[in-house]
Amino acid sequence: MALLPQILPSPRPHPHLAASRYPFSPAHAFRTAPRLHASGHRRRGRLAASGPGSSPSPSPDQYPSEPDDGLVELPLFPLPLVLFPDATHALHIFEFRYRIMMHTVLDTDLRFGVVFAGSDGASDVGCVGEVVKHERLADDRFFLICKGQERFRVARIVRNKPYLVAAVQWLEDRPPAETPAPGEDAEALAVEVEALMRDVIRIANRLNGKPEKEVGDLRRGLFPTPFSFYVGNTFEGAPREQQALLELEDTAARLRRERDTLRNTLNYLTAASAVKDVFPSSPSSG
């Protein structure tokens, strides 16, 4: 169940999103979309734990050794979703090439790259998914839960058979080049974004006939950067907006964009709530 209702993305286009594609024809790389079921919720049932329990976020030296150019080779899984650091997704994998990939992943470091693939191709910025639990079925299908780790940018494709493998470089948010204006630093923006999320949830509950109870702690002590990823993960149903947020390398810029999106959504919900108050539906109508 989504934390937020359908959000209204910021109207500002992301300057890099349109050009953020692989330097080769996606039609050759992804002839068919991966056949799988993906969801942001944990699948019920017993799953085998992958790895030694709850391990801390990996550092780059936990990945395969880097070639001389400083890049790391990573198997890629194009999906119609965006994975954020620390977010979890449940996947059901039954297409042959991705079953082959999962065999390799489970026998090595449990990690693969998730890239958003839409109708116009695959993005070149993605997030590492680490398999934390998995279940292999008798027909060689897999149910697994992966957790987002580091972001990366694809530098080049190493091979595309039997599945995609790319050389990638890690992405991290950069510190601000200048001292931010009052109220525009990452911490102040995080506080504002959390307040907007509370308002959006409260009014959405009212529109859906749910009690307007106090919304709990949404931030949960997170610093601005991980909180910005958490917020982006709640923007379900808007994968292109999520991809734009994932690609930003500035925490404050990401929070500002999320603030704009939440303001748009709040304005829409407030107007819808006002209309509902003026023209309440009649129980006898219909």
mmCIF file of C-alpha atoms in Angstrom:
data_model
loop_
_atom_site.group_PDB
_atom_site.id
_atom_site.type_symbol
_atom_site.label_atom_id
_atom_site.label_comp_id
_atom_site.label_asym_id
_atom_site.label_seq_id
_atom_site.Cartn_x
_atom_site.Cartn_y
_atom_site.Cartn_z
ATOM 1 C CA MET A 1 0.000 0.000 0.000
ATOM 2 C CA ALA A 2 1.413 3.351 -1.023
ATOM 3 C CA LEU A 3 2.292 5.847 1.705
ATOM 4 C CA LEU A 4 1.264 8.806 -0.464
ATOM 5 C CA PRO A 5 -1.611 9.173 -2.951
ATOM 6 C CA GLN A 6 -0.929 9.690 -6.649
ATOM 7 C CA ILE A 7 1.558 12.560 -6.663
ATOM 8 C CA LEU A 8 1.722 15.438 -9.140
ATOM 9 C CA PRO A 9 5.351 15.676 -10.294
ATOM 10 C CA SER A 10 7.171 18.964 -10.463
ATOM 11 C CA PRO A 11 6.616 20.579 -13.883
ATOM 12 C CA ARG A 12 10.312 21.402 -14.148
ATOM 13 C CA PRO A 13 12.006 18.987 -16.563
ATOM 14 C CA HIS A 14 15.159 17.287 -15.419
ATOM 15 C CA PRO A 15 18.008 18.652 -17.557
ATOM 16 C CA HIS A 16 19.770 15.324 -17.936
ATOM 17 C CA LEU A 17 16.921 12.833 -18.034
ATOM 18 C CA ALA A 18 16.138 12.985 -21.745
ATOM 19 C CA ALA A 19 19.767 12.388 -22.701
ATOM 20 C CA SER A 20 20.372 9.835 -19.975
ATOM 21 C CA ARG A 21 20.271 6.728 -22.135
ATOM 22 C CA TYR A 22 22.649 4.005 -23.169
ATOM 23 C CA PRO A 23 24.870 4.948 -26.130
ATOM 24 C CA PHE A 24 23.379 2.162 -28.217
ATOM 25 C CA SER A 25 19.947 1.253 -29.500
ATOM 26 C CA PRO A 26 17.732 0.004 -26.655
ATOM 27 C CA ALA A 27 15.872 -2.092 -29.214
ATOM 28 C CA HIS A 28 18.955 -4.279 -29.553
ATOM 29 C CA ALA A 29 19.775 -4.352 -25.865
ATOM 30 C CA PHE A 30 16.232 -4.978 -24.592
ATOM 31 C CA ARG A 31 14.277 -6.686 -27.344
ATOM 32 C CA THR A 32 11.498 -7.549 -24.913
ATOM 33 C CA ALA A 33 10.682 -6.191 -21.509
ATOM 34 C CA PRO A 34 11.719 -8.466 -18.640
ATOM 35 C CA ARG A 35 8.825 -10.757 -17.785
ATOM 36 C CA LEU A 36 8.469 -10.524 -14.058
ATOM 37 C CA HIS A 37 6.296 -9.251 -11.268
ATOM 38 C CA ALA A 38 7.774 -6.498 -9.141
ATOM 39 C CA SER A 39 6.387 -4.909 -6.033
ATOM 40 C CA GLY A 40 7.573 -2.759 -3.193
ATOM 41 C CA HIS A 41 6.165 -5.098 -0.581
ATOM 42 C CA ARG A 42 7.646 -8.184 0.985
ATOM 43 C CA ARG A 43 6.212 -11.453 -0.233
ATOM 44 C CA ARG A 44 4.643 -13.635 2.414
ATOM 45 C CA GLY A 45 6.109 -17.038 3.000
ATOM 46 C CA ARG A 46 9.458 -18.456 3.965
ATOM 47 C CA LEU A 47 12.413 -17.123 2.088
ATOM 48 C CA ALA A 48 15.996 -18.194 2.445
ATOM 49 C CA ALA A 49 18.202 -15.482 3.874
ATOM 50 C CA SER A 50 20.921 -14.429 1.461
ATOM 51 C CA GLY A 51 24.094 -13.466 3.227
ATOM 52 C CA PRO A 52 24.999 -13.159 6.902
ATOM 53 C CA GLY A 53 21.863 -11.541 8.309
ATOM 54 C CA SER A 54 21.489 -7.801 8.351
ATOM 55 C CA SER A 55 24.794 -6.506 7.068
ATOM 56 C CA PRO A 56 25.685 -2.804 6.896
ATOM 57 C CA SER A 57 25.633 -0.965 3.593
ATOM 58 C CA PRO A 58 28.475 -2.277 1.426
ATOM 59 C CA SER A 59 31.532 -0.285 0.584
ATOM 60 C CA PRO A 60 32.970 -0.363 -2.937
ATOM 61 C CA ASP A 61 35.690 -2.810 -1.891
ATOM 62 C CA GLN A 62 32.991 -5.460 -1.362
ATOM 63 C CA TYR A 63 32.381 -5.508 -5.104
ATOM 64 C CA PRO A 64 34.445 -7.310 -7.751
ATOM 65 C CA SER A 65 37.887 -5.867 -8.314
ATOM 66 C CA GLU A 66 37.955 -2.739 -10.428
ATOM 67 C CA PRO A 67 39.704 -2.661 -13.809
ATOM 68 C CA ASP A 68 42.471 -0.181 -14.503
ATOM 69 C CA ASP A 69 40.029 2.571 -15.507
ATOM 70 C CA GLY A 70 38.446 2.590 -12.033
ATOM 71 C CA LEU A 71 35.128 1.127 -13.211
ATOM 72 C CA VAL A 72 33.331 -1.886 -11.754
ATOM 73 C CA GLU A 73 31.582 -4.557 -13.809
ATOM 74 C CA LEU A 74 27.980 -5.141 -12.775
ATOM 75 C CA PRO A 75 25.173 -7.308 -14.216
ATOM 76 C CA LEU A 76 22.203 -5.125 -15.150
ATOM 77 C CA PHE A 77 18.515 -5.819 -14.698
ATOM 78 C CA PRO A 78 16.269 -3.364 -16.624
ATOM 79 C CA LEU A 79 12.935 -3.001 -14.832
ATOM 80 C CA PRO A 80 9.848 -0.776 -15.122
ATOM 81 C CA LEU A 81 10.594 0.651 -11.679
ATOM 82 C CA VAL A 82 13.182 2.781 -9.892
ATOM 83 C CA LEU A 83 15.163 1.361 -6.982
ATOM 84 C CA PHE A 84 16.429 3.820 -4.368
ATOM 85 C CA PRO A 85 19.199 3.277 -1.797
ATOM 86 C CA ASP A 86 17.829 1.470 1.294
ATOM 87 C CA ALA A 87 14.496 0.696 -0.403
ATOM 88 C CA THR A 88 13.356 -2.918 -0.778
ATOM 89 C CA HIS A 89 11.553 -4.572 -3.677
ATOM 90 C CA ALA A 90 10.151 -8.061 -4.062
ATOM 91 C CA LEU A 91 10.753 -9.637 -7.474
ATOM 92 C CA HIS A 92 9.415 -12.761 -9.189
ATOM 93 C CA ILE A 93 11.848 -13.785 -11.916
ATOM 94 C CA PHE A 94 11.047 -16.386 -14.537
ATOM 95 C CA GLU A 95 12.534 -15.194 -17.847
ATOM 96 C CA PHE A 96 15.404 -17.481 -18.837
ATOM 97 C CA ARG A 97 18.208 -14.912 -19.200
ATOM 98 C CA TYR A 98 17.444 -13.342 -15.827
ATOM 99 C CA ARG A 99 17.270 -16.740 -14.170
ATOM 100 C CA ILE A 100 20.797 -17.295 -15.498
ATOM 101 C CA MET A 101 21.819 -13.936 -14.074
ATOM 102 C CA MET A 102 20.361 -14.743 -10.654
ATOM 103 C CA HIS A 103 22.249 -18.034 -10.527
ATOM 104 C CA THR A 104 25.471 -16.065 -11.031
ATOM 105 C CA VAL A 105 24.477 -13.345 -8.559
ATOM 106 C CA LEU A 106 23.551 -15.841 -5.838
ATOM 107 C CA ASP A 107 26.823 -17.699 -6.342
ATOM 108 C CA THR A 108 28.942 -14.536 -6.110
ATOM 109 C CA ASP A 109 28.356 -11.248 -4.273
ATOM 110 C CA LEU A 110 24.504 -11.163 -4.304
ATOM 111 C CA ARG A 111 24.452 -7.802 -6.109
ATOM 112 C CA PHE A 112 23.190 -6.579 -9.460
ATOM 113 C CA GLY A 113 22.304 -3.236 -11.007
ATOM 114 C CA VAL A 114 18.686 -2.124 -11.380
ATOM 115 C CA VAL A 115 18.025 0.408 -14.159
ATOM 116 C CA PHE A 116 14.669 1.924 -15.043
ATOM 117 C CA ALA A 117 13.514 0.861 -18.520
ATOM 118 C CA GLY A 118 10.638 2.732 -20.130
ATOM 119 C CA SER A 119 9.150 2.782 -23.603
ATOM 120 C CA ASP A 120 12.053 4.879 -24.909
ATOM 121 C CA GLY A 121 14.864 2.745 -23.528
ATOM 122 C CA ALA A 122 16.849 2.240 -20.360
ATOM 123 C CA SER A 123 18.352 4.946 -18.176
ATOM 124 C CA ASP A 124 22.096 4.965 -17.587
ATOM 125 C CA VAL A 125 21.791 5.805 -13.879
ATOM 126 C CA GLY A 126 20.621 3.053 -11.568
ATOM 127 C CA CYS A 127 21.001 1.560 -8.123
ATOM 128 C CA VAL A 128 22.664 -1.612 -6.915
ATOM 129 C CA GLY A 129 20.215 -4.185 -5.589
ATOM 130 C CA GLU A 130 21.505 -6.638 -2.998
ATOM 131 C CA VAL A 131 19.613 -9.909 -2.585
ATOM 132 C CA VAL A 132 18.699 -10.174 1.095
ATOM 133 C CA LYS A 133 16.259 -13.106 0.823
ATOM 134 C CA HIS A 134 15.422 -15.527 -1.932
ATOM 135 C CA GLU A 135 13.417 -18.622 -2.740
ATOM 136 C CA ARG A 136 14.213 -20.877 -5.677
ATOM 137 C CA LEU A 137 11.270 -22.881 -7.004
ATOM 138 C CA ALA A 138 11.306 -26.326 -8.567
ATOM 139 C CA ASP A 139 10.934 -24.938 -12.100
ATOM 140 C CA ASP A 140 13.965 -22.671 -11.538
ATOM 141 C CA ARG A 141 11.946 -19.493 -11.050
ATOM 142 C CA PHE A 142 12.981 -17.170 -8.237
ATOM 143 C CA PHE A 143 11.214 -15.099 -5.648
ATOM 144 C CA LEU A 144 13.605 -12.652 -4.067
ATOM 145 C CA ILE A 145 13.800 -9.479 -2.028
ATOM 146 C CA CYS A 146 16.497 -6.974 -2.901
ATOM 147 C CA LYS A 147 17.602 -3.872 -1.032
ATOM 148 C CA GLY A 148 18.973 -0.762 -2.704
ATOM 149 C CA GLN A 149 22.612 0.122 -2.087
ATOM 150 C CA GLU A 150 24.882 2.509 -4.040
ATOM 151 C CA ARG A 151 23.845 4.466 -7.119
ATOM 152 C CA PHE A 152 25.871 4.113 -10.297
ATOM 153 C CA ARG A 153 26.203 5.468 -13.816
ATOM 154 C CA VAL A 154 26.786 3.155 -16.771
ATOM 155 C CA ALA A 155 30.053 4.020 -18.527
ATOM 156 C CA ARG A 156 29.949 1.302 -21.172
ATOM 157 C CA ILE A 157 28.366 -2.046 -21.957
ATOM 158 C CA VAL A 158 30.728 -4.992 -21.540
ATOM 159 C CA ARG A 159 28.409 -7.605 -23.064
ATOM 160 C CA ASN A 160 24.709 -8.179 -23.613
ATOM 161 C CA LYS A 161 24.470 -11.980 -23.759
ATOM 162 C CA PRO A 162 23.171 -13.983 -22.037
ATOM 163 C CA TYR A 163 22.349 -10.870 -19.972
ATOM 164 C CA LEU A 164 23.625 -7.311 -19.777
ATOM 165 C CA VAL A 165 26.893 -6.586 -17.998
ATOM 166 C CA ALA A 166 28.135 -3.005 -17.772
ATOM 167 C CA ALA A 167 31.164 -1.147 -16.483
ATOM 168 C CA VAL A 168 29.837 1.406 -13.998
ATOM 169 C CA GLN A 169 31.089 4.216 -11.807
ATOM 170 C CA TRP A 170 29.640 5.002 -8.382
ATOM 171 C CA LEU A 171 27.591 8.147 -7.807
ATOM 172 C CA GLU A 172 27.499 10.166 -4.599
ATOM 173 C CA ASP A 173 25.864 13.467 -3.748
ATOM 174 C CA ARG A 174 28.261 16.389 -3.961
ATOM 175 C CA PRO A 175 28.587 19.020 -1.236
ATOM 176 C CA PRO A 176 27.037 22.400 -2.124
ATOM 177 C CA ALA A 177 29.378 24.649 -4.087
ATOM 178 C CA GLU A 178 28.112 27.747 -2.259
ATOM 179 C CA THR A 179 26.628 28.477 1.135
ATOM 180 C CA PRO A 180 22.865 27.936 0.738
ATOM 181 C CA ALA A 181 20.389 30.719 1.425
ATOM 182 C CA PRO A 182 18.543 30.655 4.769
ATOM 183 C CA GLY A 183 15.973 27.881 4.758
ATOM 184 C CA GLU A 184 17.452 26.296 1.634
ATOM 185 C CA ASP A 185 20.058 24.057 3.248
ATOM 186 C CA ALA A 186 19.438 20.312 3.178
ATOM 187 C CA GLU A 187 18.380 20.045 6.831
ATOM 188 C CA ALA A 188 15.814 22.863 6.585
ATOM 189 C CA LEU A 189 14.460 21.401 3.351
ATOM 190 C CA ALA A 190 14.139 17.957 4.937
ATOM 191 C CA VAL A 191 12.064 19.445 7.772
ATOM 192 C CA GLU A 192 9.824 21.228 5.254
ATOM 193 C CA VAL A 193 9.412 18.127 3.095
ATOM 194 C CA GLU A 194 8.403 16.003 6.084
ATOM 195 C CA ALA A 195 5.781 18.591 7.091
ATOM 196 C CA LEU A 196 4.358 18.590 3.556
ATOM 197 C CA MET A 197 4.212 14.793 3.552
ATOM 198 C CA ARG A 198 2.214 14.889 6.791
ATOM 199 C CA ASP A 199 -0.257 17.358 5.264
ATOM 200 C CA VAL A 200 -0.625 15.318 2.076
ATOM 201 C CA ILE A 201 -1.326 12.135 4.039
ATOM 202 C CA ARG A 202 -3.796 13.916 6.336
ATOM 203 C CA ILE A 203 -5.867 15.420 3.509
ATOM 204 C CA ALA A 204 -5.699 12.216 1.456
ATOM 205 C CA ASN A 205 -7.117 10.337 4.450
ATOM 206 C CA ARG A 206 -9.942 12.874 4.691
ATOM 207 C CA LEU A 207 -10.793 12.472 1.012
ATOM 208 C CA ASN A 208 -10.813 8.691 1.372
ATOM 209 C CA GLY A 209 -13.085 8.789 4.401
ATOM 210 C CA LYS A 210 -10.374 7.718 6.807
ATOM 211 C CA PRO A 211 -9.831 9.299 10.227
ATOM 212 C CA GLU A 212 -7.424 12.237 10.224
ATOM 213 C CA LYS A 213 -5.243 10.788 12.923
ATOM 214 C CA GLU A 214 -1.817 12.146 13.735
ATOM 215 C CA VAL A 215 0.804 10.975 11.236
ATOM 216 C CA GLY A 216 3.756 9.293 12.913
ATOM 217 C CA ASP A 217 7.433 10.118 12.580
ATOM 218 C CA LEU A 218 8.164 9.903 8.857
ATOM 219 C CA ARG A 219 11.805 10.859 8.985
ATOM 220 C CA ARG A 220 12.799 8.328 11.649
ATOM 221 C CA GLY A 221 16.026 10.139 12.466
ATOM 222 C CA LEU A 222 17.356 9.963 8.907
ATOM 223 C CA PHE A 223 19.908 12.493 7.726
ATOM 224 C CA PRO A 224 18.837 14.642 4.742
ATOM 225 C CA THR A 225 20.408 12.465 2.025
ATOM 226 C CA PRO A 226 18.861 9.105 2.999
ATOM 227 C CA PHE A 227 15.605 10.902 3.807
ATOM 228 C CA SER A 228 15.534 12.372 0.284
ATOM 229 C CA PHE A 229 15.814 8.840 -1.117
ATOM 230 C CA TYR A 230 13.072 7.640 1.238
ATOM 231 C CA VAL A 231 10.758 10.404 0.007
ATOM 232 C CA GLY A 232 11.518 9.622 -3.630
ATOM 233 C CA ASN A 233 10.641 5.987 -3.023
ATOM 234 C CA THR A 234 7.152 7.015 -1.843
ATOM 235 C CA PHE A 235 6.387 8.652 -5.212
ATOM 236 C CA GLU A 236 4.873 5.444 -6.544
ATOM 237 C CA GLY A 237 3.206 5.620 -9.921
ATOM 238 C CA ALA A 238 5.598 8.296 -11.217
ATOM 239 C CA PRO A 239 8.737 6.369 -12.234
ATOM 240 C CA ARG A 240 10.110 9.102 -14.500
ATOM 241 C CA GLU A 241 9.933 11.597 -11.662
ATOM 242 C CA GLN A 242 11.600 9.027 -9.416
ATOM 243 C CA GLN A 243 14.342 8.539 -12.004
ATOM 244 C CA ALA A 244 14.934 12.288 -12.160
ATOM 245 C CA LEU A 245 15.315 12.328 -8.367
ATOM 246 C CA LEU A 246 17.662 9.336 -8.411
ATOM 247 C CA GLU A 247 19.944 11.024 -10.959
ATOM 248 C CA LEU A 248 20.400 14.257 -9.007
ATOM 249 C CA GLU A 249 23.781 14.492 -7.284
ATOM 250 C CA ASP A 250 22.762 17.242 -4.861
ATOM 251 C CA THR A 251 20.726 16.440 -1.743
ATOM 252 C CA ALA A 252 19.274 19.949 -1.457
ATOM 253 C CA ALA A 253 18.252 19.961 -5.132
ATOM 254 C CA ARG A 254 16.529 16.596 -4.675
ATOM 255 C CA LEU A 255 14.661 17.834 -1.606
ATOM 256 C CA ARG A 256 13.643 21.049 -3.393
ATOM 257 C CA ARG A 257 12.187 19.058 -6.266
ATOM 258 C CA GLU A 258 10.350 16.814 -3.804
ATOM 259 C CA ARG A 259 9.068 19.900 -1.998
ATOM 260 C CA ASP A 260 7.662 21.273 -5.266
ATOM 261 C CA THR A 261 6.014 17.953 -6.076
ATOM 262 C CA LEU A 262 4.451 17.693 -2.632
ATOM 263 C CA ARG A 263 3.203 21.288 -2.822
ATOM 264 C CA ASN A 264 1.540 20.562 -6.168
ATOM 265 C CA THR A 265 -0.052 17.444 -4.741
ATOM 266 C CA LEU A 266 -1.179 19.227 -1.579
ATOM 267 C CA ASN A 267 -2.762 22.075 -3.566
ATOM 268 C CA TYR A 268 -4.665 19.575 -5.703
ATOM 269 C CA LEU A 269 -5.870 17.559 -2.704
ATOM 270 C CA THR A 270 -6.877 20.706 -0.820
ATOM 271 C CA ALA A 271 -8.986 21.849 -3.777
ATOM 272 C CA ALA A 272 -10.537 18.403 -4.119
ATOM 273 C CA SER A 273 -11.349 18.369 -0.411
ATOM 274 C CA ALA A 274 -13.008 21.797 -0.660
ATOM 275 C CA VAL A 275 -15.158 20.627 -3.577
ATOM 276 C CA LYS A 276 -16.161 17.537 -1.630
ATOM 277 C CA ASP A 277 -17.192 19.686 1.349
ATOM 278 C CA VAL A 278 -19.361 21.929 -0.857
ATOM 279 C CA PHE A 279 -20.855 19.096 -2.911
ATOM 280 C CA PRO A 280 -20.979 16.053 -0.629
ATOM 281 C CA SER A 281 -22.113 12.867 -2.286
ATOM 282 C CA SER A 282 -25.629 11.801 -1.402
ATOM 283 C CA PRO A 283 -25.998 8.314 0.122
ATOM 284 C CA SER A 284 -29.191 7.821 -1.877
ATOM 285 C CA SER A 285 -27.742 8.883 -5.210
ATOM 286 C CA GLY A 286 -26.989 6.400 -7.915
#
